[in-house]
Amino acid sequence: MRILVVDDERQITRMLRASLQASGYEVVVADNGMEGFARFETDRPDLIITDLAMPEMNGLELTQAVRRVSNVPIIVLSVRNTDRMKVTALDDGADDYLTKPFSTPELLARVRAQLRRGIQTSDAVTRLEAGDFIVDTDAHTASVHGVVIHLTPKEFDLLVLFAASPDRVLTHKVLLKAIWGPAGEDQPEYLRVLVAGLRKKIEQGGKKYIQSEPWVGYRFVPNGLLVEPGLTNS
């Protein structure tokens, strides 16, 4: 697997290169967004890790440029830990967001999750298999651990979005627009109610599948996280 690291801080790129190579990845490096996009076109990486604040072309502009031609996973790094910046990066096409400073184990876990994700975008795909879930869009059926779950049309649409993008943060705006269209973007309460309903139906076996990213969106964990008895979803 080849990973492109784009950051104008040499200390960061050296650290990332060493950590990623030690984990068995091939690494290519660029010092700014313009060089990063050129390396993307020539090296065809399986994943991109990019800083936000860079000269010539920043991380958001790089993300937008890549998204016009590819669905390659993109992890954004930034010292800016504001919800608005996270939402902007994710809405512009980033798949995940890590705030500097971050731990190497956490970064490597995020990298593995994104490389596993493999979003399927072909219209011909009617069966999505993600962790404990099988979703058949043609038959309009869904199961978890082999047990069929009965969902409303909107709950089914939400699960399809989640199953197609496992381990990826989907922003409130993206989910609202996908399910209710542009008119739903300003109605976040619709999404809260829908997510709560879906959680009740799929989180029956002591596992949590839908993680809240406060003020940003939701992350679907298809293999689930074990929840201690008495704890509620957040």
JSON list of N, CA and C in Angstrom, two decimals, residues 42-86:
[
{"chain": "A", "resi": 42, "resn": "THR", "atom": "N", "xyz": [1.06, 11.21, -10.29]},
{"chain": "A", "resi": 42, "resn": "THR", "atom": "CA", "xyz": [2.11, 10.33, -10.80]},
{"chain": "A", "resi": 42, "resn": "THR", "atom": "C", "xyz": [2.25, 9.03, -10.01]},
{"chain": "A", "resi": 43, "resn": "ASP", "atom": "N", "xyz": [2.04, 9.10, -8.68]},
{"chain": "A", "resi": 43, "resn": "ASP", "atom": "CA", "xyz": [2.29, 7.93, -7.83]},
{"chain": "A", "resi": 43, "resn": "ASP", "atom": "C", "xyz": [1.04, 7.13, -7.49]},
{"chain": "A", "resi": 44, "resn": "ARG", "atom": "N", "xyz": [-0.14, 7.70, -7.72]},
{"chain": "A", "resi": 44, "resn": "ARG", "atom": "CA", "xyz": [-1.41, 7.00, -7.47]},
{"chain": "A", "resi": 44, "resn": "ARG", "atom": "C", "xyz": [-1.43, 6.31, -6.11]},
{"chain": "A", "resi": 45, "resn": "PRO", "atom": "N", "xyz": [-1.39, 7.08, -5.03]},
{"chain": "A", "resi": 45, "resn": "PRO", "atom": "CA", "xyz": [-1.38, 6.48, -3.68]},
{"chain": "A", "resi": 45, "resn": "PRO", "atom": "C", "xyz": [-2.72, 5.84, -3.34]},
{"chain": "A", "resi": 46, "resn": "ASP", "atom": "N", "xyz": [-2.68, 4.93, -2.37]},
{"chain": "A", "resi": 46, "resn": "ASP", "atom": "CA", "xyz": [-3.90, 4.29, -1.86]},
{"chain": "A", "resi": 46, "resn": "ASP", "atom": "C", "xyz": [-4.56, 5.14, -0.78]},
{"chain": "A", "resi": 47, "resn": "LEU", "atom": "N", "xyz": [-3.81, 6.11, -0.23]},
{"chain": "A", "resi": 47, "resn": "LEU", "atom": "CA", "xyz": [-4.34, 6.98, 0.82]},
{"chain": "A", "resi": 47, "resn": "LEU", "atom": "C", "xyz": [-3.48, 8.25, 0.87]},
{"chain": "A", "resi": 48, "resn": "ILE", "atom": "N", "xyz": [-4.12, 9.37, 1.23]},
{"chain": "A", "resi": 48, "resn": "ILE", "atom": "CA", "xyz": [-3.41, 10.64, 1.35]},
{"chain": "A", "resi": 48, "resn": "ILE", "atom": "C", "xyz": [-3.55, 11.15, 2.79]},
{"chain": "A", "resi": 49, "resn": "ILE", "atom": "N", "xyz": [-2.44, 11.59, 3.37]},
{"chain": "A", "resi": 49, "resn": "ILE", "atom": "CA", "xyz": [-2.45, 12.29, 4.65]},
{"chain": "A", "resi": 49, "resn": "ILE", "atom": "C", "xyz": [-1.96, 13.70, 4.37]},
{"chain": "A", "resi": 50, "resn": "THR", "atom": "N", "xyz": [-2.77, 14.70, 4.66]},
{"chain": "A", "resi": 50, "resn": "THR", "atom": "CA", "xyz": [-2.38, 16.07, 4.34]},
{"chain": "A", "resi": 50, "resn": "THR", "atom": "C", "xyz": [-2.61, 17.04, 5.48]},
{"chain": "A", "resi": 51, "resn": "ASP", "atom": "N", "xyz": [-1.68, 17.98, 5.63]},
{"chain": "A", "resi": 51, "resn": "ASP", "atom": "CA", "xyz": [-1.85, 19.09, 6.55]},
{"chain": "A", "resi": 51, "resn": "ASP", "atom": "C", "xyz": [-2.84, 20.08, 5.92]},
{"chain": "A", "resi": 52, "resn": "LEU", "atom": "N", "xyz": [-3.37, 20.99, 6.72]},
{"chain": "A", "resi": 52, "resn": "LEU", "atom": "CA", "xyz": [-4.27, 22.02, 6.19]},
{"chain": "A", "resi": 52, "resn": "LEU", "atom": "C", "xyz": [-3.53, 23.28, 5.78]},
{"chain": "A", "resi": 53, "resn": "ALA", "atom": "N", "xyz": [-2.73, 23.84, 6.69]},
{"chain": "A", "resi": 53, "resn": "ALA", "atom": "CA", "xyz": [-2.07, 25.12, 6.44]},
{"chain": "A", "resi": 53, "resn": "ALA", "atom": "C", "xyz": [-0.74, 24.89, 5.72]},
{"chain": "A", "resi": 54, "resn": "MET", "atom": "N", "xyz": [-0.75, 25.15, 4.40]},
{"chain": "A", "resi": 54, "resn": "MET", "atom": "CA", "xyz": [0.46, 24.98, 3.59]},
{"chain": "A", "resi": 54, "resn": "MET", "atom": "C", "xyz": [0.52, 26.08, 2.54]},
{"chain": "A", "resi": 55, "resn": "PRO", "atom": "N", "xyz": [1.73, 26.41, 2.06]},
{"chain": "A", "resi": 55, "resn": "PRO", "atom": "CA", "xyz": [1.85, 27.41, 1.00]},
{"chain": "A", "resi": 55, "resn": "PRO", "atom": "C", "xyz": [1.42, 26.86, -0.35]},
{"chain": "A", "resi": 56, "resn": "GLU", "atom": "N", "xyz": [1.15, 27.76, -1.28]},
{"chain": "A", "resi": 56, "resn": "GLU", "atom": "CA", "xyz": [0.83, 27.47, -2.68]},
{"chain": "A", "resi": 56, "resn": "GLU", "atom": "C", "xyz": [-0.54, 26.84, -2.87]},
{"chain": "A", "resi": 57, "resn": "MET", "atom": "N", "xyz": [-0.82, 25.75, -2.21]},
{"chain": "A", "resi": 57, "resn": "MET", "atom": "CA", "xyz": [-2.14, 25.13, -2.22]},
{"chain": "A", "resi": 57, "resn": "MET", "atom": "C", "xyz": [-2.35, 24.50, -0.85]},
{"chain": "A", "resi": 58, "resn": "ASN", "atom": "N", "xyz": [-3.39, 24.93, -0.12]},
{"chain": "A", "resi": 58, "resn": "ASN", "atom": "CA", "xyz": [-3.58, 24.38, 1.22]},
{"chain": "A", "resi": 58, "resn": "ASN", "atom": "C", "xyz": [-4.27, 23.02, 1.18]},
{"chain": "A", "resi": 59, "resn": "GLY", "atom": "N", "xyz": [-4.44, 22.43, 2.35]},
{"chain": "A", "resi": 59, "resn": "GLY", "atom": "CA", "xyz": [-5.01, 21.08, 2.41]},
{"chain": "A", "resi": 59, "resn": "GLY", "atom": "C", "xyz": [-6.44, 20.98, 1.93]},
{"chain": "A", "resi": 60, "resn": "LEU", "atom": "N", "xyz": [-7.24, 22.01, 2.18]},
{"chain": "A", "resi": 60, "resn": "LEU", "atom": "CA", "xyz": [-8.62, 22.00, 1.69]},
{"chain": "A", "resi": 60, "resn": "LEU", "atom": "C", "xyz": [-8.65, 22.05, 0.17]},
{"chain": "A", "resi": 61, "resn": "GLU", "atom": "N", "xyz": [-7.81, 22.89, -0.42]},
{"chain": "A", "resi": 61, "resn": "GLU", "atom": "CA", "xyz": [-7.76, 23.00, -1.88]},
{"chain": "A", "resi": 61, "resn": "GLU", "atom": "C", "xyz": [-7.25, 21.71, -2.50]},
{"chain": "A", "resi": 62, "resn": "LEU", "atom": "N", "xyz": [-6.27, 21.08, -1.85]},
{"chain": "A", "resi": 62, "resn": "LEU", "atom": "CA", "xyz": [-5.78, 19.79, -2.33]},
{"chain": "A", "resi": 62, "resn": "LEU", "atom": "C", "xyz": [-6.89, 18.75, -2.27]},
{"chain": "A", "resi": 63, "resn": "THR", "atom": "N", "xyz": [-7.61, 18.70, -1.15]},
{"chain": "A", "resi": 63, "resn": "THR", "atom": "CA", "xyz": [-8.72, 17.75, -1.00]},
{"chain": "A", "resi": 63, "resn": "THR", "atom": "C", "xyz": [-9.76, 17.95, -2.09]},
{"chain": "A", "resi": 64, "resn": "GLN", "atom": "N", "xyz": [-10.14, 19.19, -2.35]},
{"chain": "A", "resi": 64, "resn": "GLN", "atom": "CA", "xyz": [-11.13, 19.49, -3.38]},
{"chain": "A", "resi": 64, "resn": "GLN", "atom": "C", "xyz": [-10.64, 19.05, -4.75]},
{"chain": "A", "resi": 65, "resn": "ALA", "atom": "N", "xyz": [-9.36, 19.29, -5.04]},
{"chain": "A", "resi": 65, "resn": "ALA", "atom": "CA", "xyz": [-8.80, 18.92, -6.34]},
{"chain": "A", "resi": 65, "resn": "ALA", "atom": "C", "xyz": [-8.78, 17.41, -6.54]},
{"chain": "A", "resi": 66, "resn": "VAL", "atom": "N", "xyz": [-8.38, 16.68, -5.48]},
{"chain": "A", "resi": 66, "resn": "VAL", "atom": "CA", "xyz": [-8.35, 15.23, -5.56]},
{"chain": "A", "resi": 66, "resn": "VAL", "atom": "C", "xyz": [-9.76, 14.66, -5.71]},
{"chain": "A", "resi": 67, "resn": "ARG", "atom": "N", "xyz": [-10.71, 15.24, -4.96]},
{"chain": "A", "resi": 67, "resn": "ARG", "atom": "CA", "xyz": [-12.08, 14.72, -4.99]},
{"chain": "A", "resi": 67, "resn": "ARG", "atom": "C", "xyz": [-12.76, 14.88, -6.35]},
{"chain": "A", "resi": 68, "resn": "ARG", "atom": "N", "xyz": [-12.28, 15.80, -7.15]},
{"chain": "A", "resi": 68, "resn": "ARG", "atom": "CA", "xyz": [-12.86, 15.96, -8.49]},
{"chain": "A", "resi": 68, "resn": "ARG", "atom": "C", "xyz": [-12.54, 14.78, -9.40]},
{"chain": "A", "resi": 69, "resn": "VAL", "atom": "N", "xyz": [-11.50, 14.01, -9.04]},
{"chain": "A", "resi": 69, "resn": "VAL", "atom": "CA", "xyz": [-11.08, 12.93, -9.93]},
{"chain": "A", "resi": 69, "resn": "VAL", "atom": "C", "xyz": [-10.95, 11.57, -9.24]},
{"chain": "A", "resi": 70, "resn": "SER", "atom": "N", "xyz": [-11.05, 11.52, -7.90]},
{"chain": "A", "resi": 70, "resn": "SER", "atom": "CA", "xyz": [-10.77, 10.25, -7.21]},
{"chain": "A", "resi": 70, "resn": "SER", "atom": "C", "xyz": [-11.50, 10.17, -5.87]},
{"chain": "A", "resi": 71, "resn": "ASN", "atom": "N", "xyz": [-11.77, 8.93, -5.43]},
{"chain": "A", "resi": 71, "resn": "ASN", "atom": "CA", "xyz": [-12.34, 8.66, -4.11]},
{"chain": "A", "resi": 71, "resn": "ASN", "atom": "C", "xyz": [-11.29, 8.12, -3.14]},
{"chain": "A", "resi": 72, "resn": "VAL", "atom": "N", "xyz": [-10.00, 8.31, -3.46]},
{"chain": "A", "resi": 72, "resn": "VAL", "atom": "CA", "xyz": [-8.94, 7.83, -2.57]},
{"chain": "A", "resi": 72, "resn": "VAL", "atom": "C", "xyz": [-9.15, 8.40, -1.16]},
{"chain": "A", "resi": 73, "resn": "PRO", "atom": "N", "xyz": [-9.01, 7.59, -0.12]},
{"chain": "A", "resi": 73, "resn": "PRO", "atom": "CA", "xyz": [-9.20, 8.10, 1.25]},
{"chain": "A", "resi": 73, "resn": "PRO", "atom": "C", "xyz": [-8.22, 9.23, 1.58]},
{"chain": "A", "resi": 74, "resn": "ILE", "atom": "N", "xyz": [-8.72, 10.25, 2.28]},
{"chain": "A", "resi": 74, "resn": "ILE", "atom": "CA", "xyz": [-7.91, 11.41, 2.66]},
{"chain": "A", "resi": 74, "resn": "ILE", "atom": "C", "xyz": [-8.07, 11.65, 4.17]},
{"chain": "A", "resi": 75, "resn": "ILE", "atom": "N", "xyz": [-6.95, 11.69, 4.88]},
{"chain": "A", "resi": 75, "resn": "ILE", "atom": "CA", "xyz": [-6.94, 12.04, 6.30]},
{"chain": "A", "resi": 75, "resn": "ILE", "atom": "C", "xyz": [-6.30, 13.42, 6.43]},
{"chain": "A", "resi": 76, "resn": "VAL", "atom": "N", "xyz": [-7.00, 14.34, 7.05]},
{"chain": "A", "resi": 76, "resn": "VAL", "atom": "CA", "xyz": [-6.51, 15.70, 7.23]},
{"chain": "A", "resi": 76, "resn": "VAL", "atom": "C", "xyz": [-5.90, 15.85, 8.61]},
{"chain": "A", "resi": 77, "resn": "LEU", "atom": "N", "xyz": [-4.75, 16.53, 8.67]},
{"chain": "A", "resi": 77, "resn": "LEU", "atom": "CA", "xyz": [-4.09, 16.85, 9.94]},
{"chain": "A", "resi": 77, "resn": "LEU", "atom": "C", "xyz": [-4.10, 18.36, 10.13]},
{"chain": "A", "resi": 78, "resn": "SER", "atom": "N", "xyz": [-4.33, 18.82, 11.36]},
{"chain": "A", "resi": 78, "resn": "SER", "atom": "CA", "xyz": [-4.33, 20.25, 11.59]},
{"chain": "A", "resi": 78, "resn": "SER", "atom": "C", "xyz": [-4.16, 20.56, 13.07]},
{"chain": "A", "resi": 79, "resn": "VAL", "atom": "N", "xyz": [-3.55, 21.72, 13.35]},
{"chain": "A", "resi": 79, "resn": "VAL", "atom": "CA", "xyz": [-3.48, 22.19, 14.73]},
{"chain": "A", "resi": 79, "resn": "VAL", "atom": "C", "xyz": [-4.78, 22.89, 15.12]},
{"chain": "A", "resi": 80, "resn": "ARG", "atom": "N", "xyz": [-5.63, 23.13, 14.13]},
{"chain": "A", "resi": 80, "resn": "ARG", "atom": "CA", "xyz": [-6.89, 23.84, 14.38]},
{"chain": "A", "resi": 80, "resn": "ARG", "atom": "C", "xyz": [-7.97, 22.85, 14.78]},
{"chain": "A", "resi": 81, "resn": "ASN", "atom": "N", "xyz": [-8.33, 22.89, 16.06]},
{"chain": "A", "resi": 81, "resn": "ASN", "atom": "CA", "xyz": [-9.26, 21.91, 16.62]},
{"chain": "A", "resi": 81, "resn": "ASN", "atom": "C", "xyz": [-10.66, 22.50, 16.79]},
{"chain": "A", "resi": 82, "resn": "THR", "atom": "N", "xyz": [-11.13, 23.24, 15.78]},
{"chain": "A", "resi": 82, "resn": "THR", "atom": "CA", "xyz": [-12.47, 23.82, 15.87]},
{"chain": "A", "resi": 82, "resn": "THR", "atom": "C", "xyz": [-13.46, 22.95, 15.11]},
{"chain": "A", "resi": 83, "resn": "ASP", "atom": "N", "xyz": [-14.69, 22.90, 15.62]},
{"chain": "A", "resi": 83, "resn": "ASP", "atom": "CA", "xyz": [-15.71, 22.09, 14.95]},
{"chain": "A", "resi": 83, "resn": "ASP", "atom": "C", "xyz": [-15.96, 22.61, 13.53]},
{"chain": "A", "resi": 84, "resn": "ARG", "atom": "N", "xyz": [-15.93, 23.92, 13.36]},
{"chain": "A", "resi": 84, "resn": "ARG", "atom": "CA", "xyz": [-16.18, 24.49, 12.03]},
{"chain": "A", "resi": 84, "resn": "ARG", "atom": "C", "xyz": [-15.14, 24.01, 11.02]},
{"chain": "A", "resi": 85, "resn": "MET", "atom": "N", "xyz": [-13.87, 24.00, 11.42]},
{"chain": "A", "resi": 85, "resn": "MET", "atom": "CA", "xyz": [-12.83, 23.55, 10.50]},
{"chain": "A", "resi": 85, "resn": "MET", "atom": "C", "xyz": [-12.98, 22.07, 10.19]},
{"chain": "A", "resi": 86, "resn": "LYS", "atom": "N", "xyz": [-13.31, 21.26, 11.21]},
{"chain": "A", "resi": 86, "resn": "LYS", "atom": "CA", "xyz": [-13.52, 19.83, 10.96]},
{"chain": "A", "resi": 86, "resn": "LYS", "atom": "C", "xyz": [-14.66, 19.62, 9.96]}
]
